[in-house]
PDB file of C-alpha atoms in Angstrom:
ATOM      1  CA  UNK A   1      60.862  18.213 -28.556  1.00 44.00           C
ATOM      2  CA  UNK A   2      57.563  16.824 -28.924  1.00 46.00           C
ATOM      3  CA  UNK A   3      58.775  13.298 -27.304  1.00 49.00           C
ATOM      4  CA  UNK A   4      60.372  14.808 -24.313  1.00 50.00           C
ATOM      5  CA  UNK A   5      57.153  16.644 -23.356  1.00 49.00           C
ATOM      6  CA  UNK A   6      55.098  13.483 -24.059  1.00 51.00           C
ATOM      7  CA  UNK A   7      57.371  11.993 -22.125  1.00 51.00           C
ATOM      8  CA  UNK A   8      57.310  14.664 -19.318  1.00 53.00           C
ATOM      9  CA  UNK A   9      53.776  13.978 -19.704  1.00 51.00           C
ATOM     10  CA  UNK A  10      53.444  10.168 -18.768  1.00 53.00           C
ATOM     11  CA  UNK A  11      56.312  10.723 -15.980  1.00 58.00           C
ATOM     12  CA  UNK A  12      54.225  13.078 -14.214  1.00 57.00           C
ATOM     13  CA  UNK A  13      51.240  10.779 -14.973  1.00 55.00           C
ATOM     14  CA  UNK A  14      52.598   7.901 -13.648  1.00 57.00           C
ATOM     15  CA  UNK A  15      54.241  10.068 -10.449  1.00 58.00           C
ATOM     16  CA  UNK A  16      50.401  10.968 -10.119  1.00 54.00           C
ATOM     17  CA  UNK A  17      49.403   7.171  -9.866  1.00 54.00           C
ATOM     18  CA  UNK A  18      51.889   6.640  -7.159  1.00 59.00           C
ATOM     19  CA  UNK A  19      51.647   9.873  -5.130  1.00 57.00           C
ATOM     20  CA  UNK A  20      48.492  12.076  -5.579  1.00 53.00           C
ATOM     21  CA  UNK A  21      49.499  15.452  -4.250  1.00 56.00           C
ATOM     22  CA  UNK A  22      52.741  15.156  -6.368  1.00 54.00           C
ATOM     23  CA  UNK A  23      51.374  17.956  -8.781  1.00 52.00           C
ATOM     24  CA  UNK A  24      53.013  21.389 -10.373  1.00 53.00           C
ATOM     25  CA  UNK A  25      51.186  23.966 -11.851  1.00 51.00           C
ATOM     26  CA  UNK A  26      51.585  21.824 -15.323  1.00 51.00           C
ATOM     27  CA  UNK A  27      49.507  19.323 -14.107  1.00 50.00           C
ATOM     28  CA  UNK A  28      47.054  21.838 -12.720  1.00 50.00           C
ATOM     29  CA  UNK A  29      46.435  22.989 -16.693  1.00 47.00           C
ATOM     30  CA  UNK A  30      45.738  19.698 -18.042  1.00 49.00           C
ATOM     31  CA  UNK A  31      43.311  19.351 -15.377  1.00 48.00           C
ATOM     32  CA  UNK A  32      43.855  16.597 -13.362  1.00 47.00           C
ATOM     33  CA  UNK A  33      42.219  16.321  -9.867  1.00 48.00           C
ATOM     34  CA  UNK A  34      44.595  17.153  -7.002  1.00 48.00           C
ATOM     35  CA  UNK A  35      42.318  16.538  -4.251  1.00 49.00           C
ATOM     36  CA  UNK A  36      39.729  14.345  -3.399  1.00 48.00           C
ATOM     37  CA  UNK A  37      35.956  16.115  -3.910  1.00 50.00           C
ATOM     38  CA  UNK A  38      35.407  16.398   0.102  1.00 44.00           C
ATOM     39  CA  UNK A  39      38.329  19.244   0.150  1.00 48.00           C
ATOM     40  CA  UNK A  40      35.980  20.851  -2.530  1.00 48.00           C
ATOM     41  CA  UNK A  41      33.247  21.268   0.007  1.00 53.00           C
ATOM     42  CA  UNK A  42      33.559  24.559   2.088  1.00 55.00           C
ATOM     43  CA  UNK A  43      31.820  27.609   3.982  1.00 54.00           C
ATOM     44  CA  UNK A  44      32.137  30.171   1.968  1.00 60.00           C
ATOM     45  CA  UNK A  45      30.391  32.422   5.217  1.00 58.00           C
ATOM     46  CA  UNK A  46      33.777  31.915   6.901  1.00 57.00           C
ATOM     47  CA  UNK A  47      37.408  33.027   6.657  1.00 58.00           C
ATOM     48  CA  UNK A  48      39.814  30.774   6.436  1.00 59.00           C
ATOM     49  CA  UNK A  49      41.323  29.161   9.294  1.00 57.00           C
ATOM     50  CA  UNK A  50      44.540  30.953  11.046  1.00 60.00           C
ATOM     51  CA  UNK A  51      47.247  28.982  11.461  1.00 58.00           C
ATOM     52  CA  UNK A  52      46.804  27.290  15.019  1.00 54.00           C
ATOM     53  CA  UNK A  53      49.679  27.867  17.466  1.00 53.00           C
ATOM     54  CA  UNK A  54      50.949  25.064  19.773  1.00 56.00           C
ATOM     55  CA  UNK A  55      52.463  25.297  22.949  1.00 54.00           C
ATOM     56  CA  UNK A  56      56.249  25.185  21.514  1.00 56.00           C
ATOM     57  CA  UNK A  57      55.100  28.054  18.542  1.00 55.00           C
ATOM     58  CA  UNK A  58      54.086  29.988  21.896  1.00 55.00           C
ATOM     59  CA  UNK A  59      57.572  29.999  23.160  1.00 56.00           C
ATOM     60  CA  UNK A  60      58.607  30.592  20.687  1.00 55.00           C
ATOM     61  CA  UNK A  61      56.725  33.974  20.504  1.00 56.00           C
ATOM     62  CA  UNK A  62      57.227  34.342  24.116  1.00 57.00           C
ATOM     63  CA  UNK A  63      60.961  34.485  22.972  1.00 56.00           C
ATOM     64  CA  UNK A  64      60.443  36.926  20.379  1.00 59.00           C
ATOM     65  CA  UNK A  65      59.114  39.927  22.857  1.00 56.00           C
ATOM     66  CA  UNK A  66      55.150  39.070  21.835  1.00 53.00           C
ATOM     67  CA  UNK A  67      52.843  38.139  24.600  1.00 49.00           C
ATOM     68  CA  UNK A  68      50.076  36.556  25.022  1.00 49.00           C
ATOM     69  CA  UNK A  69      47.786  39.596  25.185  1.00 50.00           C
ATOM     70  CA  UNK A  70      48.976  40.170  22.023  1.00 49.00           C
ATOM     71  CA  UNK A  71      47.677  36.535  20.365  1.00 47.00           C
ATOM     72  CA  UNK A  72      44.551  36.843  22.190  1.00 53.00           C
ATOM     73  CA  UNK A  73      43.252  40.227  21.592  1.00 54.00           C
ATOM     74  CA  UNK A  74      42.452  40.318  17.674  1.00 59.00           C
ATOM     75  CA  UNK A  75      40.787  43.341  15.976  1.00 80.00           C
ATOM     76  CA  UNK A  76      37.102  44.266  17.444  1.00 88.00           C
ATOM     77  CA  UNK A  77      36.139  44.369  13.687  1.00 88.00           C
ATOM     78  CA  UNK A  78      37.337  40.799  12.489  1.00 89.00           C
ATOM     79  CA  UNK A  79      35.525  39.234  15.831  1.00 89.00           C
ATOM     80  CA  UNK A  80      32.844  41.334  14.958  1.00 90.00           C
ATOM     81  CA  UNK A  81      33.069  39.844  11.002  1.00 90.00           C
ATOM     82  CA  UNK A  82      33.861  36.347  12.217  1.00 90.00           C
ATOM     83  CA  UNK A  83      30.878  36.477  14.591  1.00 91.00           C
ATOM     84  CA  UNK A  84      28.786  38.101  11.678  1.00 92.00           C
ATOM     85  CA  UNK A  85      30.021  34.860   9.299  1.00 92.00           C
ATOM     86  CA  UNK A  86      29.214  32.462  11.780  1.00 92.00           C
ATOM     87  CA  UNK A  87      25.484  33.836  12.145  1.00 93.00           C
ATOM     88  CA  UNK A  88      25.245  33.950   8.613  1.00 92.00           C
ATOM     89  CA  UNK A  89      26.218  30.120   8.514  1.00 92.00           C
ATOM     90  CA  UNK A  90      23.860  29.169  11.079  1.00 93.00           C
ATOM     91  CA  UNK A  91      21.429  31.017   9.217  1.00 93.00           C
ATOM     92  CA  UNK A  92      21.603  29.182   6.249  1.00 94.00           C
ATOM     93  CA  UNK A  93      22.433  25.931   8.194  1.00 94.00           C
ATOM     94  CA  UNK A  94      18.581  26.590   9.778  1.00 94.00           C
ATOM     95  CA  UNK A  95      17.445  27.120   6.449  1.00 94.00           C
ATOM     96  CA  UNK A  96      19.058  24.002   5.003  1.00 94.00           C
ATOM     97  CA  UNK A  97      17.438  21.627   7.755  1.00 95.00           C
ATOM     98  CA  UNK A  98      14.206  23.455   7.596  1.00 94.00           C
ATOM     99  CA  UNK A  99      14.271  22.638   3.609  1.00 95.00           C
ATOM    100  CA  UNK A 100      15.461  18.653   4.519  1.00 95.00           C
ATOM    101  CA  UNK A 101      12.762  18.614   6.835  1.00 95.00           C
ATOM    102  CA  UNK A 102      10.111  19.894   3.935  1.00 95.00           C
ATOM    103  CA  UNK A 103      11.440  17.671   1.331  1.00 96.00           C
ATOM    104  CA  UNK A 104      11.401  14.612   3.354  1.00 95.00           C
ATOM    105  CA  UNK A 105       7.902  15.397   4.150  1.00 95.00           C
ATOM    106  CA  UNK A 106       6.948  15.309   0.499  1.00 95.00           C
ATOM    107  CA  UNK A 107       8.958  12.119   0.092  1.00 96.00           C
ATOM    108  CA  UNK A 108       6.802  10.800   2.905  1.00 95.00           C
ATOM    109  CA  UNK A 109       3.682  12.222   0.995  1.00 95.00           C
ATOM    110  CA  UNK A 110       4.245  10.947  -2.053  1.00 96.00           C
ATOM    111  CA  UNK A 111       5.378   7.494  -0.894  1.00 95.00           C
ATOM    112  CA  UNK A 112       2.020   7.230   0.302  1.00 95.00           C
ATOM    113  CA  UNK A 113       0.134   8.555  -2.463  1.00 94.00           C
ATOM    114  CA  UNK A 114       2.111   5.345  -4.348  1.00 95.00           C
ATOM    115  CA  UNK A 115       1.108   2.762  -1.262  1.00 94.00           C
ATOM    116  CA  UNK A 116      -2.072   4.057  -2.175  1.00 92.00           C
ATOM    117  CA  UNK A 117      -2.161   3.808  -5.695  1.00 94.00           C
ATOM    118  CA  UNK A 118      -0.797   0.341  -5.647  1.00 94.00           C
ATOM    119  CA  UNK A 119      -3.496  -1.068  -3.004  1.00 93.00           C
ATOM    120  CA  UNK A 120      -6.567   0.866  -5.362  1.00 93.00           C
ATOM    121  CA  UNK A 121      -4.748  -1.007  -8.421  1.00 94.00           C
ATOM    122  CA  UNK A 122      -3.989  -4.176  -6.597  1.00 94.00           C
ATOM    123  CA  UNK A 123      -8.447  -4.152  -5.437  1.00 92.00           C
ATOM    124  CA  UNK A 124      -9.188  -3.008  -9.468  1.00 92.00           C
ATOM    125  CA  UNK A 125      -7.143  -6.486 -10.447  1.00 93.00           C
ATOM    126  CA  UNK A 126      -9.029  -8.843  -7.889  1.00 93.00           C
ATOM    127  CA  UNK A 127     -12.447  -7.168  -8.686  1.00 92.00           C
ATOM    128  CA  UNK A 128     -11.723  -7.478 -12.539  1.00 92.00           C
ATOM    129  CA  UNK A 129     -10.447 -10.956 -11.799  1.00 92.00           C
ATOM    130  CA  UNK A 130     -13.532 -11.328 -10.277  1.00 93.00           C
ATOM    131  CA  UNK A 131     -15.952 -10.416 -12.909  1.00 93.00           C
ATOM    132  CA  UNK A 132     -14.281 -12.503 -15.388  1.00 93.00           C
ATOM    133  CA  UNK A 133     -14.064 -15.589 -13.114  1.00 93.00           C
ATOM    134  CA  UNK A 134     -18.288 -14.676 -13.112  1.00 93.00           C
ATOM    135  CA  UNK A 135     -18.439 -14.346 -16.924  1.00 94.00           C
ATOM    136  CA  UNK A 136     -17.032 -17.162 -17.735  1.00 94.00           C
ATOM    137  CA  UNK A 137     -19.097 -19.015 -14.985  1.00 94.00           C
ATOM    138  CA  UNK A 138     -22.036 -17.542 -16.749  1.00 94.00           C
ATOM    139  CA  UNK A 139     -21.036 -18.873 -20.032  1.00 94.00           C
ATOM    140  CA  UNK A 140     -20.842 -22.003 -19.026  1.00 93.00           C
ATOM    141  CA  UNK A 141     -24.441 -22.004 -17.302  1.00 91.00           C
ATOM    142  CA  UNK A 142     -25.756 -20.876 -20.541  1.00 90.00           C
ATOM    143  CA  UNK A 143     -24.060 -23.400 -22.705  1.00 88.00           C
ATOM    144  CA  UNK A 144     -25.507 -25.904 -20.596  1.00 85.00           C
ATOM    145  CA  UNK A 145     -28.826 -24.430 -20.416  1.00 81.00           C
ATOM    146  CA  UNK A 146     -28.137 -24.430 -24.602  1.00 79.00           C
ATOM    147  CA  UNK A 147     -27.185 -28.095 -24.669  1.00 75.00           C
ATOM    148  CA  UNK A 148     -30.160 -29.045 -21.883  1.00 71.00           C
ATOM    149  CA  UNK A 149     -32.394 -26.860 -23.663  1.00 62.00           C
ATOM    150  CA  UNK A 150     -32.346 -28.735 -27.003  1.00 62.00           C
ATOM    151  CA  UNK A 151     -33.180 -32.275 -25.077  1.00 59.00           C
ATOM    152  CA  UNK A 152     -35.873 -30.289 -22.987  1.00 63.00           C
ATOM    153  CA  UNK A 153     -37.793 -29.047 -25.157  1.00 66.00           C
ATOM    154  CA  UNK A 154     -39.328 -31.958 -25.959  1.00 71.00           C
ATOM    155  CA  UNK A 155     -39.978 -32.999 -22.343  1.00 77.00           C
ATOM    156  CA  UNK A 156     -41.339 -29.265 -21.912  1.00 81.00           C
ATOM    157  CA  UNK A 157     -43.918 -30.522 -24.286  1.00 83.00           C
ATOM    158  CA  UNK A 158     -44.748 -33.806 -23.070  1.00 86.00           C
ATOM    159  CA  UNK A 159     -45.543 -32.563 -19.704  1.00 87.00           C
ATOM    160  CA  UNK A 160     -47.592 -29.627 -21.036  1.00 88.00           C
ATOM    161  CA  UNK A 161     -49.630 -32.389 -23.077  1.00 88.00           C
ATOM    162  CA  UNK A 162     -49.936 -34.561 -19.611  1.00 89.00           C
ATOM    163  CA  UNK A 163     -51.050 -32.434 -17.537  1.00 89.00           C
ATOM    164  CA  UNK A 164     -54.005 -31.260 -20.585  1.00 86.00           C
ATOM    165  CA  UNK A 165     -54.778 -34.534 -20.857  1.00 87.00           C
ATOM    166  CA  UNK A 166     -55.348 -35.080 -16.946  1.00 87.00           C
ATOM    167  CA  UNK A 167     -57.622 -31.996 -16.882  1.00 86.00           C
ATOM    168  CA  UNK A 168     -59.747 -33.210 -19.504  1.00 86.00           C
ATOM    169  CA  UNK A 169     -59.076 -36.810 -17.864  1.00 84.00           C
ATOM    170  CA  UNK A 170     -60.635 -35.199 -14.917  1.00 83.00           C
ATOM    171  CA  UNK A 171     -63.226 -33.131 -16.893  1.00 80.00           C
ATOM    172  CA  UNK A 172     -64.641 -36.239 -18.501  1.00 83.00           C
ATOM    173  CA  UNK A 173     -64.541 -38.141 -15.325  1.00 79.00           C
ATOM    174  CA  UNK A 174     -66.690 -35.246 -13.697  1.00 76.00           C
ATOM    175  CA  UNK A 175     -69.311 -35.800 -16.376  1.00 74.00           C
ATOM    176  CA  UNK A 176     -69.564 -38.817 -16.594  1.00 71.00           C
ATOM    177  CA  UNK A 177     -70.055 -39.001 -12.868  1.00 73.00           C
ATOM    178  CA  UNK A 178     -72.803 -36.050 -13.086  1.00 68.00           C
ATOM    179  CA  UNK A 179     -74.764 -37.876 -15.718  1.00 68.00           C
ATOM    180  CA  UNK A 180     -74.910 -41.235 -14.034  1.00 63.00           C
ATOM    181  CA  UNK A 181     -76.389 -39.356 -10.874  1.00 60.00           C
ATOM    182  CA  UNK A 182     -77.867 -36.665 -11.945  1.00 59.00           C
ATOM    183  CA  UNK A 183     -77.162 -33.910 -10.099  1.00 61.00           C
ATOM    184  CA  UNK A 184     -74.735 -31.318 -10.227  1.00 60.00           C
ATOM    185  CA  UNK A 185     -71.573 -31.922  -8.784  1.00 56.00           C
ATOM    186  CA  UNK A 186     -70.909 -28.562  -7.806  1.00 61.00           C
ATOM    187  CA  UNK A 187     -73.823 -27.845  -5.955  1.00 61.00           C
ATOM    188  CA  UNK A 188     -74.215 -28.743  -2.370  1.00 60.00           C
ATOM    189  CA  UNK A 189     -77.643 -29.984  -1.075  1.00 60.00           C
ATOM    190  CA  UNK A 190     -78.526 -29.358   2.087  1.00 56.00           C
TER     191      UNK A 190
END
């Protein structure tokens, strides 16, 4: 018994495969989709359609002693409920867009709180690039200065010695000058 209804089973399965809206209420337990998800999507504000007549379906009331009148005057109250419905809908329809509207907004917002997020990080990346292009440009000045400064030194010191030795140079000079003559140098005569 078991193989018959696995058997059942993969007939209807493969009856499925071939024609989708092939389905009996079996089917329906063992939950397999009978119609594609845009069926799924209704107004639940509205009643369900009535069946639409055509022009033959009209003779064919016209043959059966109902008029027209008759068709086109419904109950007061379901016009009254449809109309209701419909409001309702539009209602919520209003609501809906107003919401779309609101959320695209944010989007909007915050897709230009990230523009400008990304153009203060992208100015914090050339400005660090920056200051480390400057350090190391630094570094190297001072390890020049560092391997000048070792061979300066020395010539620091020579001309410091020069230029004493040209004051006294001068100094001497001066004296010598002032002793020959006899007067002072720095004194003007007039």
């Amino acid at each position: 018994m078991k193989q018959s209804t696995i058997a059942g089973w993969l007939n209807n399965y493969n009856n499925l495969k071939s024609n989708p809206e092939a389905l009996d209420s079996t089917d329906m337990l063992l939950e397999f989709p009978y119609k594609p998800c845009v069926d799924l999507i209704r107004n639940c504000d509205l009643p369900p359609p009535q069946k639409l007549f055509t022009a033959s379906d009209k003779g064919a009331m016209a043959a059966r002693g109902r008029g027209r009148e008759e068709v086109e005057t419904g109950g007061m109250e379901e016009k009254l409920e449809l109309l209701k419905a419909l409001r309702l809908s539009q209602t919520r329809a209003r609501e809906a867009e107003r919401k779309a509207a609101k959320l695209m907004e944010e989007r909007d917002c915050i897709s230009r709180a990230f523009e400008d997020e990304a153009r203060l990080i992208f100015c914090y990346r050339q400005s660090l690039k920056l200051m480390e292009l400057r350090v190391s440009k630094l570094k190297k000045r001072k390890e020049e200065e560092e391997d000048n400064g070792n061979g300066n030194r020395g010539v620091k010191w020579v001309w410091a010695l020069a230029i004493c030795l040209s004051v006294v140079g001068v100094g001497i000079l001066l004296g010598y000058t002032c002793s020959n003559v006899g007067e002072d140098p720095f004194v003007v005569n007039t």
